Amino acid sequence: MKNIKHKIIDFNNIIINFFNKVFQSKNYKYKKLSKISNFNKSLIFLISLLFLYLFYLSIPSLYNKGRLEKDLTNKLKNEFKINFSISSEINYSILPAPHIQIKNVKIFNEESDDLNELVQIKDLKIFISQKNLFNQDQLKIKKVLINHANFSIKKNDFNFINNFINQKFSSKKIIIKNSNFFYKGQDGEIISISKIFNLALFFNNKKSLNQISAKGKIYQIPFKLKWSRDFTKNNSKKTVIDMNKLNLKILNDSVIKDSKYIADNKLIIGGSTLIFNYEIKDSLIILKSSNSKLLNHNIKYDGSIQLNPFDLSLNIDFKKFDYNKYII
């Protein structure tokens, strides 16, 4: 602490001596700055320190933009496993936190034959660490904010998306705000639209989980979604979807075991709870109910679905359900 105090005093004395020389050279009549109060000395020091700090934060505005465009592309690819196609519309700002803002960014499905355009981003903000801003090569990303983006997803994009969510995310967050997800048919017609108000995805190091949380609307119905993948328990996945407007909640726990996709699913709607287990292997789906209730009456069902060729076999036990009560 003594060394720090000495350094502060030395710094103040340097400033004071500088002003003394300036005023003496102009023959001003003044009281020597060495006689100013300790409060004023501290104030001068803090203002000087703030000025130096703001100057330090502004250093990235001096970076070479051409090289910065390439550096950011590589850093985003290495950190998030996503190939952002960055435009030259790059700006830097220190508020609300140091970040690089890029307009008109695109993401392509690199696994498609025609390099299908997957995302159009109007506004991309890359928040950076304040450490070592003097060295452009040492620039470190803290998080990424995607704002006003359009995601155009087709059936042949599912493999690319599945590969992405099944690998570990970065521990640094990707946040998506005020964006639209379009699901399109192969000829380009829009099948469904969902609006995302806020979505965050990242890897939770403490729990060893990939995590996604989202709020949005689908068919004008608000929803909340939470999804996670546990890398410590056979890569098990958990999904929770809340649609309060419909009084609907969906919970799904799944795992891949012995080449089978095995899941426990719970559907809660109004006073009914449908619980069933299902397995998927190749083109065969086998399902079985467990403690399900429909309008507070127990219900049992099981069956199988063959996808290729399509065949449905379903057994439902309504013995204790008097459906005449609910028919008008």
Short mmCIF file of C-alpha atoms in Angstrom, two decimals:
data_model
loop_
_atom_site.label_atom_id
_atom_site.label_comp_id
_atom_site.label_asym_id
_atom_site.label_seq_id
_atom_site.Cartn_x
_atom_site.Cartn_y
_atom_site.Cartn_z
CA MET A 1 0.00 0.00 0.00
CA LYS A 2 2.87 2.40 0.82
CA ASN A 3 4.38 1.87 -2.64
CA ILE A 4 1.03 2.61 -4.27
CA LYS A 5 0.62 5.81 -2.23
CA HIS A 6 4.14 6.93 -3.17
CA LYS A 7 3.36 6.32 -6.85
CA ILE A 8 0.14 8.36 -6.59
CA ILE A 9 2.02 11.22 -4.88
CA ASP A 10 4.78 11.09 -7.53
CA PHE A 11 2.16 11.16 -10.30
CA ASN A 12 0.42 14.15 -8.69
CA ASN A 13 3.73 15.98 -8.29
CA ILE A 14 4.52 15.46 -11.98
CA ILE A 15 1.16 17.02 -12.94
CA ILE A 16 1.56 19.86 -10.46
CA ASN A 17 5.09 20.67 -11.68
CA PHE A 18 3.85 20.64 -15.25
CA PHE A 19 1.15 23.20 -14.48
CA ASN A 20 3.62 25.31 -12.45
CA LYS A 21 5.96 25.59 -15.44
CA VAL A 22 3.11 26.39 -17.81
CA PHE A 23 1.77 29.18 -15.60
CA GLN A 24 5.28 30.57 -14.85
CA SER A 25 6.13 30.72 -18.54
CA LYS A 26 3.08 32.94 -19.16
CA ASN A 27 3.81 35.17 -16.12
CA TYR A 28 0.46 34.47 -14.50
CA LYS A 29 -0.12 35.40 -10.90
CA TYR A 30 -1.32 32.37 -9.05
CA LYS A 31 -0.92 30.33 -5.98
CA LYS A 32 1.42 27.47 -6.46
CA LEU A 33 -0.34 24.27 -7.30
CA SER A 34 1.77 22.52 -4.69
CA LYS A 35 -0.33 24.30 -2.11
CA ILE A 36 -3.67 22.88 -3.30
CA SER A 37 -5.60 20.62 -0.98
CA ASN A 38 -5.21 16.86 -0.84
CA PHE A 39 -8.78 16.54 -2.16
CA ASN A 40 -7.88 18.51 -5.29
CA LYS A 41 -4.75 16.45 -5.74
CA SER A 42 -6.81 13.28 -5.59
CA LEU A 43 -9.35 14.76 -7.99
CA ILE A 44 -6.63 15.64 -10.50
CA PHE A 45 -5.25 12.14 -10.23
CA LEU A 46 -8.68 10.50 -10.75
CA ILE A 47 -9.48 12.69 -13.77
CA SER A 48 -6.09 11.87 -15.28
CA LEU A 49 -6.61 8.18 -14.59
CA LEU A 50 -10.08 8.27 -16.17
CA PHE A 51 -8.69 10.00 -19.24
CA LEU A 52 -5.97 7.35 -19.63
CA TYR A 53 -8.53 4.55 -19.13
CA LEU A 54 -10.87 5.95 -21.80
CA PHE A 55 -7.92 6.37 -24.15
CA TYR A 56 -6.95 2.73 -23.54
CA LEU A 57 -10.50 1.52 -24.25
CA SER A 58 -10.57 3.46 -27.51
CA ILE A 59 -7.46 1.74 -28.91
CA PRO A 60 -9.42 -0.88 -30.98
CA SER A 61 -10.84 2.00 -33.06
CA LEU A 62 -7.29 2.32 -34.46
CA TYR A 63 -7.11 -1.33 -35.56
CA ASN A 64 -6.63 -2.20 -39.21
CA LYS A 65 -10.21 -3.04 -40.33
CA GLY A 66 -9.15 -5.30 -43.17
CA ARG A 67 -7.07 -7.49 -40.87
CA LEU A 68 -9.71 -7.21 -38.10
CA GLU A 69 -12.35 -8.65 -40.46
CA LYS A 70 -10.20 -11.75 -41.06
CA ASP A 71 -9.19 -12.06 -37.39
CA LEU A 72 -12.79 -11.94 -36.17
CA THR A 73 -13.90 -14.53 -38.75
CA ASN A 74 -11.22 -16.94 -37.52
CA LYS A 75 -11.83 -16.25 -33.82
CA LEU A 76 -15.60 -16.78 -34.17
CA LYS A 77 -15.02 -20.01 -36.10
CA ASN A 78 -12.58 -21.37 -33.51
CA GLU A 79 -14.61 -20.29 -30.47
CA PHE A 80 -18.18 -21.06 -31.57
CA LYS A 81 -17.73 -23.52 -34.47
CA ILE A 82 -19.75 -21.18 -36.69
CA ASN A 83 -18.51 -19.64 -39.92
CA PHE A 84 -19.74 -16.04 -39.88
CA SER A 85 -19.47 -14.27 -43.23
CA ILE A 86 -18.49 -10.79 -41.98
CA SER A 87 -19.00 -7.62 -44.02
CA SER A 88 -16.65 -4.63 -44.05
CA GLU A 89 -19.23 -2.50 -42.16
CA ILE A 90 -17.29 -2.62 -38.88
CA ASN A 91 -17.51 -0.07 -36.07
CA TYR A 92 -16.20 0.02 -32.52
CA SER A 93 -17.87 1.39 -29.37
CA ILE A 94 -16.96 1.39 -25.67
CA LEU A 95 -20.57 1.69 -24.41
CA PRO A 96 -22.32 -0.08 -22.75
CA ALA A 97 -19.19 -2.28 -22.83
CA PRO A 98 -16.34 -2.48 -25.35
CA HIS A 99 -17.73 -4.19 -28.46
CA ILE A 100 -17.30 -4.42 -32.21
CA GLN A 101 -20.48 -3.88 -34.21
CA ILE A 102 -20.87 -5.41 -37.67
CA LYS A 103 -23.76 -4.89 -40.07
CA ASN A 104 -25.18 -7.38 -42.60
CA VAL A 105 -23.54 -10.63 -41.52
CA LYS A 106 -24.46 -14.05 -42.93
CA ILE A 107 -24.12 -17.67 -41.82
CA PHE A 108 -24.11 -20.51 -44.36
CA ASN A 109 -24.83 -24.21 -44.08
CA GLU A 110 -21.38 -25.48 -44.99
CA GLU A 111 -22.66 -29.08 -45.22
CA SER A 112 -25.08 -28.33 -48.08
CA ASP A 113 -23.98 -28.77 -51.70
CA ASP A 114 -25.07 -25.26 -52.67
CA LEU A 115 -23.71 -23.57 -49.50
CA ASN A 116 -27.24 -22.70 -48.39
CA GLU A 117 -27.71 -19.33 -46.65
CA LEU A 118 -28.99 -20.17 -43.18
CA VAL A 119 -29.02 -16.81 -41.36
CA GLN A 120 -29.11 -13.14 -42.29
CA ILE A 121 -28.01 -10.88 -39.41
CA LYS A 122 -28.67 -7.16 -39.58
CA ASP A 123 -26.72 -6.33 -36.44
CA LEU A 124 -23.92 -8.41 -34.86
CA LYS A 125 -22.15 -7.22 -31.71
CA ILE A 126 -18.97 -8.93 -30.52
CA PHE A 127 -18.16 -7.98 -26.92
CA ILE A 128 -14.45 -8.12 -26.20
CA SER A 129 -12.22 -8.41 -23.16
CA GLN A 130 -10.51 -5.26 -21.89
CA LYS A 131 -7.24 -7.11 -21.42
CA ASN A 132 -4.29 -6.35 -23.69
CA LEU A 133 -6.10 -4.05 -26.15
CA PHE A 134 -2.72 -2.78 -27.35
CA ASN A 135 -2.22 -6.02 -29.28
CA GLN A 136 -4.82 -6.66 -32.01
CA ASP A 137 -3.72 -10.30 -32.30
CA GLN A 138 -4.54 -10.90 -28.62
CA LEU A 139 -8.14 -9.72 -28.93
CA LYS A 140 -10.45 -12.00 -26.88
CA ILE A 141 -14.21 -12.45 -27.35
CA LYS A 142 -16.45 -12.40 -24.24
CA LYS A 143 -19.87 -12.96 -25.83
CA VAL A 144 -21.79 -12.46 -29.07
CA LEU A 145 -25.12 -10.66 -29.52
CA ILE A 146 -27.18 -11.33 -32.66
CA ASN A 147 -29.93 -8.77 -33.17
CA HIS A 148 -32.63 -8.58 -35.88
CA ALA A 149 -31.77 -11.81 -37.69
CA ASN A 150 -33.77 -14.04 -40.03
CA PHE A 151 -33.16 -17.80 -39.77
CA SER A 152 -34.33 -19.69 -42.88
CA ILE A 153 -34.41 -23.41 -42.11
CA LYS A 154 -35.20 -26.22 -44.53
CA LYS A 155 -35.33 -29.97 -44.07
CA ASN A 156 -31.81 -30.43 -45.44
CA ASP A 157 -30.48 -28.02 -42.76
CA PHE A 158 -31.49 -30.32 -39.88
CA ASN A 159 -28.31 -32.38 -40.10
CA PHE A 160 -26.15 -29.24 -39.83
CA ILE A 161 -28.19 -27.96 -36.85
CA ASN A 162 -28.16 -31.37 -35.16
CA ASN A 163 -24.38 -31.62 -35.49
CA PHE A 164 -24.01 -28.15 -33.98
CA ILE A 165 -26.16 -28.72 -30.87
CA ASN A 166 -24.65 -32.16 -30.24
CA GLN A 167 -21.12 -30.79 -29.84
CA LYS A 168 -20.05 -28.76 -26.84
CA PHE A 169 -20.99 -25.09 -27.08
CA SER A 170 -18.57 -22.37 -26.13
CA SER A 171 -18.69 -21.27 -22.49
CA LYS A 172 -19.08 -17.76 -23.90
CA LYS A 173 -22.71 -16.92 -24.61
CA ILE A 174 -24.39 -16.42 -27.94
CA ILE A 175 -27.47 -14.24 -27.40
CA ILE A 176 -30.16 -13.84 -30.07
CA LYS A 177 -32.73 -11.03 -29.82
CA ASN A 178 -35.66 -9.76 -31.89
CA SER A 179 -35.26 -12.39 -34.60
CA ASN A 180 -37.43 -14.64 -36.77
CA PHE A 181 -37.20 -18.37 -37.49
CA PHE A 182 -38.74 -19.40 -40.82
CA TYR A 183 -39.28 -23.07 -41.56
CA LYS A 184 -39.46 -23.48 -45.33
CA GLY A 185 -40.32 -26.26 -47.72
CA GLN A 186 -37.76 -27.39 -50.26
CA ASP A 187 -39.26 -25.10 -52.91
CA GLY A 188 -38.94 -22.10 -50.58
CA GLU A 189 -42.53 -21.65 -49.38
CA ILE A 190 -42.88 -20.65 -45.71
CA ILE A 191 -44.51 -23.38 -43.61
CA SER A 192 -44.22 -21.79 -40.15
CA ILE A 193 -42.83 -18.67 -38.48
CA SER A 194 -41.69 -18.26 -34.90
CA LYS A 195 -40.47 -15.03 -33.37
CA ILE A 196 -37.63 -15.06 -30.84
CA PHE A 197 -37.52 -12.21 -28.33
CA ASN A 198 -34.53 -13.53 -26.42
CA LEU A 199 -32.44 -16.71 -26.74
CA ALA A 200 -29.18 -17.62 -25.02
CA LEU A 201 -26.96 -20.65 -25.59
CA PHE A 202 -23.70 -21.60 -23.90
CA PHE A 203 -21.79 -24.45 -22.27
CA ASN A 204 -22.14 -24.60 -18.48
CA ASN A 205 -18.67 -25.68 -17.30
CA LYS A 206 -19.76 -26.39 -13.71
CA LYS A 207 -22.56 -28.78 -14.72
CA SER A 208 -21.02 -29.95 -18.01
CA LEU A 209 -24.20 -28.99 -19.87
CA ASN A 210 -25.07 -27.45 -23.19
CA GLN A 211 -27.87 -25.03 -22.34
CA ILE A 212 -30.44 -23.13 -24.40
CA SER A 213 -33.14 -20.88 -22.99
CA ALA A 214 -35.59 -18.93 -25.14
CA LYS A 215 -38.69 -16.76 -25.08
CA GLY A 216 -40.77 -16.17 -28.16
CA LYS A 217 -44.00 -16.67 -30.09
CA ILE A 218 -45.18 -19.35 -32.49
CA TYR A 219 -48.49 -18.91 -34.32
CA GLN A 220 -48.97 -15.82 -32.10
CA ILE A 221 -48.79 -18.03 -28.99
CA PRO A 222 -46.11 -17.04 -26.42
CA PHE A 223 -43.77 -19.80 -25.28
CA LYS A 224 -40.77 -20.40 -23.05
CA LEU A 225 -38.22 -23.08 -23.83
CA LYS A 226 -35.39 -24.63 -21.85
CA TRP A 227 -33.15 -27.28 -23.38
CA SER A 228 -30.00 -28.95 -22.05
CA ARG A 229 -27.64 -31.76 -22.95
CA ASP A 230 -25.71 -33.47 -20.17
CA PHE A 231 -22.26 -34.69 -21.27
CA THR A 232 -21.80 -36.70 -18.06
CA LYS A 233 -24.94 -38.91 -18.30
CA ASN A 234 -24.92 -40.70 -21.67
CA ASN A 235 -25.43 -37.35 -23.38
CA SER A 236 -28.99 -37.22 -22.04
CA LYS A 237 -31.19 -34.31 -23.16
CA LYS A 238 -33.95 -32.47 -21.36
CA THR A 239 -36.54 -30.19 -22.94
CA VAL A 240 -39.19 -28.08 -21.18
CA ILE A 241 -41.74 -26.04 -23.17
CA ASP A 242 -44.28 -23.76 -21.45
CA MET A 243 -47.27 -22.28 -23.29
CA ASN A 244 -49.21 -20.60 -20.49
CA LYS A 245 -51.80 -19.14 -22.85
CA LEU A 246 -52.86 -22.69 -23.78
CA ASN A 247 -52.32 -24.00 -20.24
CA LEU A 248 -49.86 -26.42 -21.83
CA LYS A 249 -46.52 -27.78 -20.63
CA ILE A 250 -44.31 -30.36 -22.34
CA LEU A 251 -41.41 -32.14 -20.63
CA ASN A 252 -39.11 -34.53 -22.44
CA ASP A 253 -36.08 -36.50 -21.19
CA SER A 254 -34.16 -38.51 -23.77
CA VAL A 255 -30.98 -40.50 -24.26
CA ILE A 256 -29.37 -42.58 -27.00
CA LYS A 257 -28.56 -46.09 -25.79
CA ASP A 258 -27.71 -49.23 -27.79
CA SER A 259 -28.39 -47.34 -31.04
CA LYS A 260 -31.88 -46.49 -29.76
CA TYR A 261 -33.37 -43.10 -29.04
CA ILE A 262 -35.18 -43.60 -25.70
CA ALA A 263 -37.39 -40.88 -24.23
CA ASP A 264 -39.83 -40.15 -21.42
CA ASN A 265 -42.43 -37.61 -22.39
CA LYS A 266 -44.96 -35.75 -20.24
CA LEU A 267 -47.74 -33.62 -21.72
CA ILE A 268 -49.72 -31.51 -19.24
CA ILE A 269 -52.75 -29.68 -20.60
CA GLY A 270 -55.51 -28.40 -18.36
CA GLY A 271 -56.46 -31.19 -15.97
CA SER A 272 -54.96 -33.91 -18.16
CA THR A 273 -51.51 -35.45 -17.91
CA LEU A 274 -50.31 -37.80 -20.63
CA ILE A 275 -47.11 -39.65 -19.74
CA PHE A 276 -45.54 -42.08 -22.16
CA ASN A 277 -42.21 -43.66 -23.00
CA TYR A 278 -41.06 -44.22 -26.53
CA GLU A 279 -38.13 -45.73 -28.38
CA ILE A 280 -36.95 -45.00 -31.89
CA LYS A 281 -34.66 -47.29 -33.85
CA ASP A 282 -34.24 -46.95 -37.58
CA SER A 283 -37.81 -46.37 -38.86
CA LEU A 284 -39.66 -48.02 -35.95
CA ILE A 285 -41.22 -46.08 -33.04
CA ILE A 286 -42.55 -48.00 -30.01
CA LEU A 287 -44.55 -46.13 -27.37
CA LYS A 288 -46.18 -47.02 -24.05
CA SER A 289 -48.16 -44.92 -21.55
CA SER A 290 -47.31 -44.59 -17.87
CA ASN A 291 -49.70 -43.20 -15.20
CA SER A 292 -51.54 -41.03 -17.71
CA LYS A 293 -54.74 -39.18 -16.88
CA LEU A 294 -57.30 -37.66 -19.24
CA LEU A 295 -59.78 -35.31 -17.54
CA ASN A 296 -58.82 -36.90 -14.19
CA HIS A 297 -59.49 -40.43 -15.47
CA ASN A 298 -56.76 -43.03 -15.89
CA ILE A 299 -55.95 -43.97 -19.46
CA LYS A 300 -53.59 -46.58 -20.88
CA TYR A 301 -52.25 -46.83 -24.40
CA ASP A 302 -49.39 -48.45 -26.26
CA GLY A 303 -48.49 -49.12 -29.83
CA SER A 304 -45.96 -48.84 -32.61
CA ILE A 305 -45.38 -46.71 -35.69
CA GLN A 306 -43.52 -48.01 -38.72
CA LEU A 307 -42.34 -45.11 -40.86
CA ASN A 308 -41.20 -46.95 -43.98
CA PRO A 309 -43.65 -48.14 -45.14
CA PHE A 310 -46.00 -46.24 -42.84
CA ASP A 311 -48.04 -48.39 -40.46
CA LEU A 312 -49.75 -47.44 -37.19
CA SER A 313 -50.82 -49.85 -34.47
CA LEU A 314 -52.32 -48.30 -31.33
CA ASN A 315 -54.14 -49.85 -28.34
CA ILE A 316 -56.09 -47.51 -26.01
CA ASP A 317 -57.84 -48.58 -22.80
CA PHE A 318 -60.90 -46.38 -22.10
CA LYS A 319 -62.59 -48.76 -19.68
CA LYS A 320 -62.84 -46.30 -16.82
CA PHE A 321 -63.50 -43.24 -18.98
CA ASP A 322 -67.15 -42.23 -19.48
CA TYR A 323 -66.85 -40.09 -22.59
CA ASN A 324 -70.66 -39.53 -22.72
CA LYS A 325 -70.23 -36.97 -19.91
CA TYR A 326 -68.14 -34.80 -22.19
CA ILE A 327 -70.22 -35.06 -25.37
CA ILE A 328 -72.77 -32.29 -25.89
#
